[in-house]
Amino acid sequence: MATPELEGRIALITGAARGLGAQMARRFAAAGARVVIADLDEAAGRALAAELPGAGFRRLDVTCEAEWLATWDALERDVGPVRILVNNAGFYRPNVPLEQMELALWQKHFAINADGPFLGCREALRRMKGCDGVVLNIASTAAINGFLNGAAYSASKAALAMLTRIAAKAGGPQGLRVNGIMPGATPTDMLRGNKLPGQSDEELYASLRPYHPLGRLATPDDIAGVALFLCSDQAAFISGVLLAVDGGAAA
Ligand SMILES: NC(=O)c1ccc[n+]([C@@H]2O[C@H](COP(=O)([O-])OP(=O)(O)OC[C@H]3O[C@@H](n4cnc5c(N)ncnc54)[C@H](O)[C@@H]3O)[C@@H](O)[C@H]2O)c1
């Protein structure tokens, strides 16, 4: 039997207690990775870790520098060197016209969607040396299209997209690959947060389908499969790429 593609590699995935991150955790574990689910939601994160072979949970608030350092130190001490980092944790408050945006809400988007991945990328640059490390940042098509009533989300994801490109330039000489995915609309708790008062899940999904030329929304596995590819050796010469996985929506 062929060796699983991520055999024994330690993969730290933020925001992996649910949604896209949880499906990445499942796919990475099935590919042989030792997955560390890092999330604020301890109950859901621990429950998922218990289902996956070789997986563990670590409570991490990605906006907190001290928690990043403590997480990375603990993993290096107790588990081993981190080989894969997926900056997946994200925050989106939809349906907020720009003129009504409070500064605190704007800053919360940047703290989770941009500061968090910055701290992760910086630690990866400091700590993943000579190990063919990989960072994957989960951005959004909002980074290039912009959502009218999602200015903070769109701008913070655009910052993450540029961070991805700069980190790839910085990491290349040490063999660190840094890429991004821009998922299309995928049914998760975050997407369902877009529902207008009285709207059902199905009505929301139906309203979003026309934006995707392939005529459907993404599944979490559509995104997780591409994440697995970009974090595997099959993508050994891909770095600095922001890949839209959106059924053609960004075209
Ligand atoms: N679902 C979509 O349609 C879609 C589309 C494009 C991009 N994305 C991006 O994909 C990523 C995952 O989205 P999702 O739909 O699975 O979201 P989700 O809201 O369903 O799950 C996000 C997870 O992140 C965790 N989290 C939030 N803040 C955190 C913090 N400060 N520290 C650690 N963990 C934190 C939450 O507890 C949760 O488990 C996000 O970055 C999101 O912006 C999602």
Coordinates of C-alpha atoms and ligand atoms in Angstrom, one line a residue:
M1 CA 0.0 0.0 0.0
A2 CA 1.3 3.5 -0.8
T3 CA 2.4 5.7 2.1
P4 CA -0.3 8.2 3.0
E5 CA 0.7 11.6 1.6
L6 CA 0.9 13.5 4.9
E7 CA 2.2 10.5 6.9
G8 CA 3.3 11.6 10.4
R9 CA 3.4 15.3 9.6
I10 CA 2.2 17.6 12.4
A11 CA -0.6 19.9 11.0
L12 CA -1.8 22.8 13.1
I13 CA -5.2 24.0 11.8
T14 CA -6.8 27.0 13.4
G15 CA -10.6 27.3 13.6
A16 CA -10.9 23.6 13.0
A17 CA -13.6 22.8 15.5
R18 CA -16.3 23.2 12.8
G19 CA -17.0 24.1 9.2
L20 CA -14.2 24.1 6.6
G21 CA -11.5 23.6 9.2
A22 CA -13.1 20.5 10.6
Q23 CA -13.3 19.0 7.1
M24 CA -9.7 19.8 6.5
A25 CA -8.9 18.1 9.8
R26 CA -10.7 15.0 8.7
R27 CA -9.0 14.9 5.3
F28 CA -5.6 15.6 6.7
A29 CA -5.9 12.9 9.4
A30 CA -7.1 10.4 6.7
A31 CA -3.9 11.3 4.8
G32 CA -1.8 10.4 7.8
A33 CA -1.2 13.8 9.4
R34 CA -1.1 14.3 13.1
V35 CA -3.7 17.1 13.3
V36 CA -3.8 19.7 16.0
I37 CA -7.2 21.3 16.1
A38 CA -6.7 24.9 17.4
D39 CA -9.9 26.7 18.3
L40 CA -11.8 28.8 20.8
D41 CA -14.5 26.2 21.0
E42 CA -13.1 23.6 23.3
A43 CA -16.1 21.2 23.4
A44 CA -16.5 20.9 19.7
G45 CA -12.7 20.8 19.1
R46 CA -12.1 18.1 21.6
A47 CA -15.0 16.0 20.3
L48 CA -13.6 16.2 16.8
A49 CA -10.1 15.4 17.9
A50 CA -11.4 12.3 19.7
E51 CA -12.8 11.0 16.4
L52 CA -9.6 11.4 14.4
P53 CA -6.6 9.1 14.6
G54 CA -3.5 10.8 16.0
A55 CA -5.4 14.2 16.5
G56 CA -5.3 16.5 19.5
F57 CA -6.9 19.8 20.6
R58 CA -5.3 23.0 21.7
R59 CA -7.3 26.1 22.8
L60 CA -5.9 29.0 20.8
D61 CA -7.3 32.5 20.3
V62 CA -5.5 33.4 17.1
T63 CA -5.7 37.1 18.0
C64 CA -3.4 36.6 21.0
E65 CA 0.3 36.7 20.4
A66 CA 1.1 35.0 23.8
E67 CA -1.2 32.1 23.0
W68 CA 0.4 31.6 19.6
L69 CA 3.9 31.4 21.3
A70 CA 2.6 29.1 24.0
T71 CA 0.9 26.8 21.5
W72 CA 3.9 26.5 19.3
D73 CA 6.3 26.0 22.3
A74 CA 4.0 23.3 23.7
L75 CA 3.7 21.5 20.4
E76 CA 7.5 21.5 19.9
R77 CA 8.0 20.2 23.4
D78 CA 5.3 17.6 23.6
V79 CA 4.5 16.6 20.0
G80 CA 7.2 17.6 17.6
P81 CA 8.0 20.2 15.0
V82 CA 5.0 21.7 13.2
R83 CA 5.3 20.9 9.5
I84 CA 1.9 22.4 8.2
L85 CA 0.0 25.4 9.4
V86 CA -3.5 26.2 8.1
N87 CA -4.7 29.7 9.1
N88 CA -8.4 28.9 8.7
A89 CA -10.0 30.7 11.7
G90 CA -12.1 33.5 10.4
F91 CA -14.9 36.0 11.4
Y92 CA -17.6 37.6 9.3
R93 CA -20.4 39.9 10.3
P94 CA -22.4 40.4 7.1
N95 CA -25.1 42.9 6.1
V96 CA -23.4 46.0 7.7
P97 CA -23.5 49.0 5.4
L98 CA -20.1 50.8 5.4
E99 CA -21.6 54.0 6.8
Q100 CA -22.9 52.0 9.8
M101 CA -19.7 50.1 10.5
E102 CA -18.4 50.6 14.0
L103 CA -14.6 50.9 14.4
A104 CA -14.6 48.1 17.0
L105 CA -16.4 45.7 14.5
W106 CA -13.9 46.7 11.7
Q107 CA -11.0 46.0 14.1
K108 CA -12.4 42.6 15.2
H109 CA -12.4 41.5 11.6
F110 CA -8.8 42.5 11.2
A111 CA -7.8 40.9 14.5
I112 CA -9.1 37.5 13.5
N113 CA -8.7 37.5 9.7
A114 CA -5.4 39.4 9.4
D115 CA -3.6 39.7 12.7
G116 CA -4.1 36.0 13.5
P117 CA -2.7 34.7 10.2
F118 CA 0.2 37.3 10.5
L119 CA 1.2 35.8 13.9
G120 CA 0.9 32.3 12.4
C121 CA 3.0 33.2 9.3
R122 CA 5.6 35.0 11.4
E123 CA 6.1 32.0 13.8
A124 CA 6.2 29.7 10.8
L125 CA 9.0 31.8 9.3
R126 CA 10.9 31.8 12.6
R127 CA 10.4 28.1 13.4
M128 CA 9.9 26.1 10.2
K129 CA 13.4 26.1 8.9
G130 CA 14.7 23.4 6.6
C131 CA 11.7 21.1 7.0
D132 CA 9.8 21.7 3.8
G133 CA 7.2 23.5 5.8
V134 CA 3.8 24.7 4.4
V135 CA 1.5 27.5 5.4
L136 CA -2.0 27.7 3.9
N137 CA -4.1 30.8 4.4
I138 CA -7.9 30.6 4.0
A139 CA -8.9 33.9 2.4
S140 CA -12.1 34.5 0.4
T141 CA -13.3 35.7 -3.0
A142 CA -14.2 38.8 -1.0
A143 CA -10.5 39.6 -1.1
I144 CA -10.7 40.4 -4.8
N145 CA -14.5 41.0 -5.5
G146 CA -15.4 42.8 -2.3
F147 CA -18.8 42.4 -0.6
L148 CA -20.7 45.7 -0.6
N149 CA -22.1 45.2 3.0
G150 CA -19.0 43.3 4.2
A151 CA -16.3 45.9 3.9
A152 CA -14.4 44.9 7.0
Y153 CA -14.4 41.2 6.0
S154 CA -13.4 42.0 2.4
A155 CA -10.6 44.4 3.4
S156 CA -9.2 42.0 6.1
K157 CA -9.2 39.1 3.6
A158 CA -7.5 41.3 1.0
A159 CA -4.8 42.0 3.7
L160 CA -4.5 38.2 4.2
A161 CA -4.1 37.7 0.4
M162 CA -1.2 40.1 0.3
L163 CA 0.3 38.7 3.5
T164 CA 0.2 35.3 1.7
R165 CA 2.2 36.6 -1.2
I166 CA 4.8 38.4 1.0
A167 CA 5.2 35.4 3.3
A168 CA 5.8 33.2 0.2
K169 CA 8.6 35.6 -0.9
A170 CA 10.1 35.6 2.6
G171 CA 9.8 31.9 3.2
G172 CA 11.0 30.7 -0.2
P173 CA 14.8 30.8 0.7
Q174 CA 14.2 28.5 3.7
G175 CA 12.0 26.1 1.7
L176 CA 8.7 27.3 3.3
R177 CA 5.8 27.3 0.9
V178 CA 2.9 29.7 1.6
N179 CA -0.3 29.6 -0.4
G180 CA -3.9 30.7 -0.1
I181 CA -7.4 29.5 -1.0
M182 CA -10.3 31.7 -1.8
P183 CA -13.4 29.5 -1.2
G184 CA -16.7 30.2 -2.8
A185 CA -19.9 30.1 -0.7
T186 CA -19.9 26.9 1.4
P187 CA -22.7 25.9 3.8
T188 CA -21.2 26.4 7.3
D189 CA -22.3 28.3 10.4
M190 CA -20.5 31.3 9.0
L191 CA -22.4 31.3 5.7
R192 CA -25.7 30.8 7.5
G193 CA -24.9 34.0 9.4
N194 CA -25.8 35.8 6.1
K195 CA -29.5 34.9 6.4
L196 CA -31.8 37.8 6.4
P197 CA -34.6 37.9 9.0
G198 CA -37.2 35.1 8.1
Q199 CA -35.0 33.6 5.4
S200 CA -34.5 29.8 5.5
D201 CA -31.2 28.0 4.9
E202 CA -32.4 26.8 1.5
E203 CA -33.5 30.3 0.5
L204 CA -30.1 31.6 1.3
Y205 CA -28.3 28.9 -0.6
A206 CA -30.7 29.5 -3.6
S207 CA -29.9 33.2 -3.6
L208 CA -26.2 32.5 -3.7
R209 CA -26.1 29.8 -6.4
P210 CA -26.4 32.2 -9.4
Y211 CA -23.0 33.7 -8.4
H212 CA -21.3 30.4 -9.1
P213 CA -21.2 29.6 -12.8
L214 CA -21.0 25.8 -11.9
G215 CA -24.5 26.3 -10.6
R216 CA -24.1 25.1 -7.0
L217 CA -22.4 26.1 -3.8
A218 CA -19.1 24.5 -2.7
T219 CA -19.1 21.6 -0.3
P220 CA -16.6 21.6 2.7
D221 CA -14.9 18.7 1.0
D222 CA -14.4 20.8 -2.3
I223 CA -12.3 23.1 -0.2
A224 CA -10.6 20.5 2.1
G225 CA -9.5 18.4 -1.0
V226 CA -7.7 21.4 -2.5
A227 CA -6.2 22.3 0.9
L228 CA -4.8 18.8 1.2
F229 CA -3.3 19.1 -2.3
L230 CA -1.6 22.4 -1.6
C231 CA -0.2 21.1 1.7
S232 CA 1.1 17.9 0.1
D233 CA 4.2 17.2 -1.9
Q234 CA 2.2 17.1 -5.0
A235 CA 2.3 20.9 -4.7
A236 CA 6.0 21.0 -4.0
F237 CA 6.7 23.8 -6.4
I238 CA 3.6 25.9 -5.8
S239 CA 4.1 28.9 -3.5
G240 CA 2.6 32.4 -3.4
V241 CA -0.6 31.2 -5.1
L242 CA -4.1 32.4 -4.2
L243 CA -6.4 29.7 -5.6
A244 CA -10.1 30.4 -6.1
V245 CA -12.1 27.3 -5.3
D246 CA -15.5 28.9 -6.2
G247 CA -17.0 27.2 -9.2
G248 CA -15.9 30.1 -11.4
A249 CA -17.4 32.9 -9.3
A250 CA -14.3 35.1 -9.3
A251 CA -13.8 34.7 -13.1
Ligands
LIG1 N1 -18.1 29.3 4.5 C1 -17.9 30.1 3.5 O1 -18.7 30.3 2.6 C2 -16.5 30.7 3.3 C3 -16.2 31.4 2.1 C4 -15.0 32.0 1.9 C5 -14.1 31.9 3.0 N2 -14.4 31.3 4.1 C6 -13.3 31.3 5.2 O2 -13.1 30.0 5.6 C7 -12.7 30.0 6.9 C8 -13.5 29.0 7.7 O3 -14.9 29.4 7.6 P1 -16.1 28.6 8.1 O4 -17.2 28.9 7.1 O5 -15.8 27.2 8.4 O6 -16.4 29.4 9.5 P2 -17.2 28.9 10.8 O7 -17.6 30.2 11.4 O8 -18.2 27.9 10.5 O9 -16.0 28.3 11.7 C9 -14.9 29.1 12.1 C10 -14.2 28.5 13.3 O10 -13.2 29.5 13.7 C11 -13.2 29.5 15.1 N3 -12.7 30.8 15.5 C12 -13.3 32.1 15.4 N4 -12.5 33.0 16.0 C13 -11.4 32.4 16.4 C14 -10.3 32.8 17.1 N5 -10.1 34.1 17.5 N6 -9.3 31.9 17.5 C15 -9.5 30.6 17.1 N7 -10.5 30.1 16.5 C16 -11.5 31.0 16.2 C17 -14.6 29.3 15.5 O11 -14.7 28.9 16.8 C18 -15.1 28.2 14.5 O12 -14.8 26.9 15.0 C19 -12.8 31.4 7.4 O13 -11.5 32.0 7.4 C20 -13.7 32.0 6.4 O14 -13.5 33.4 6.3 C21 -15.6 30.7 4.3

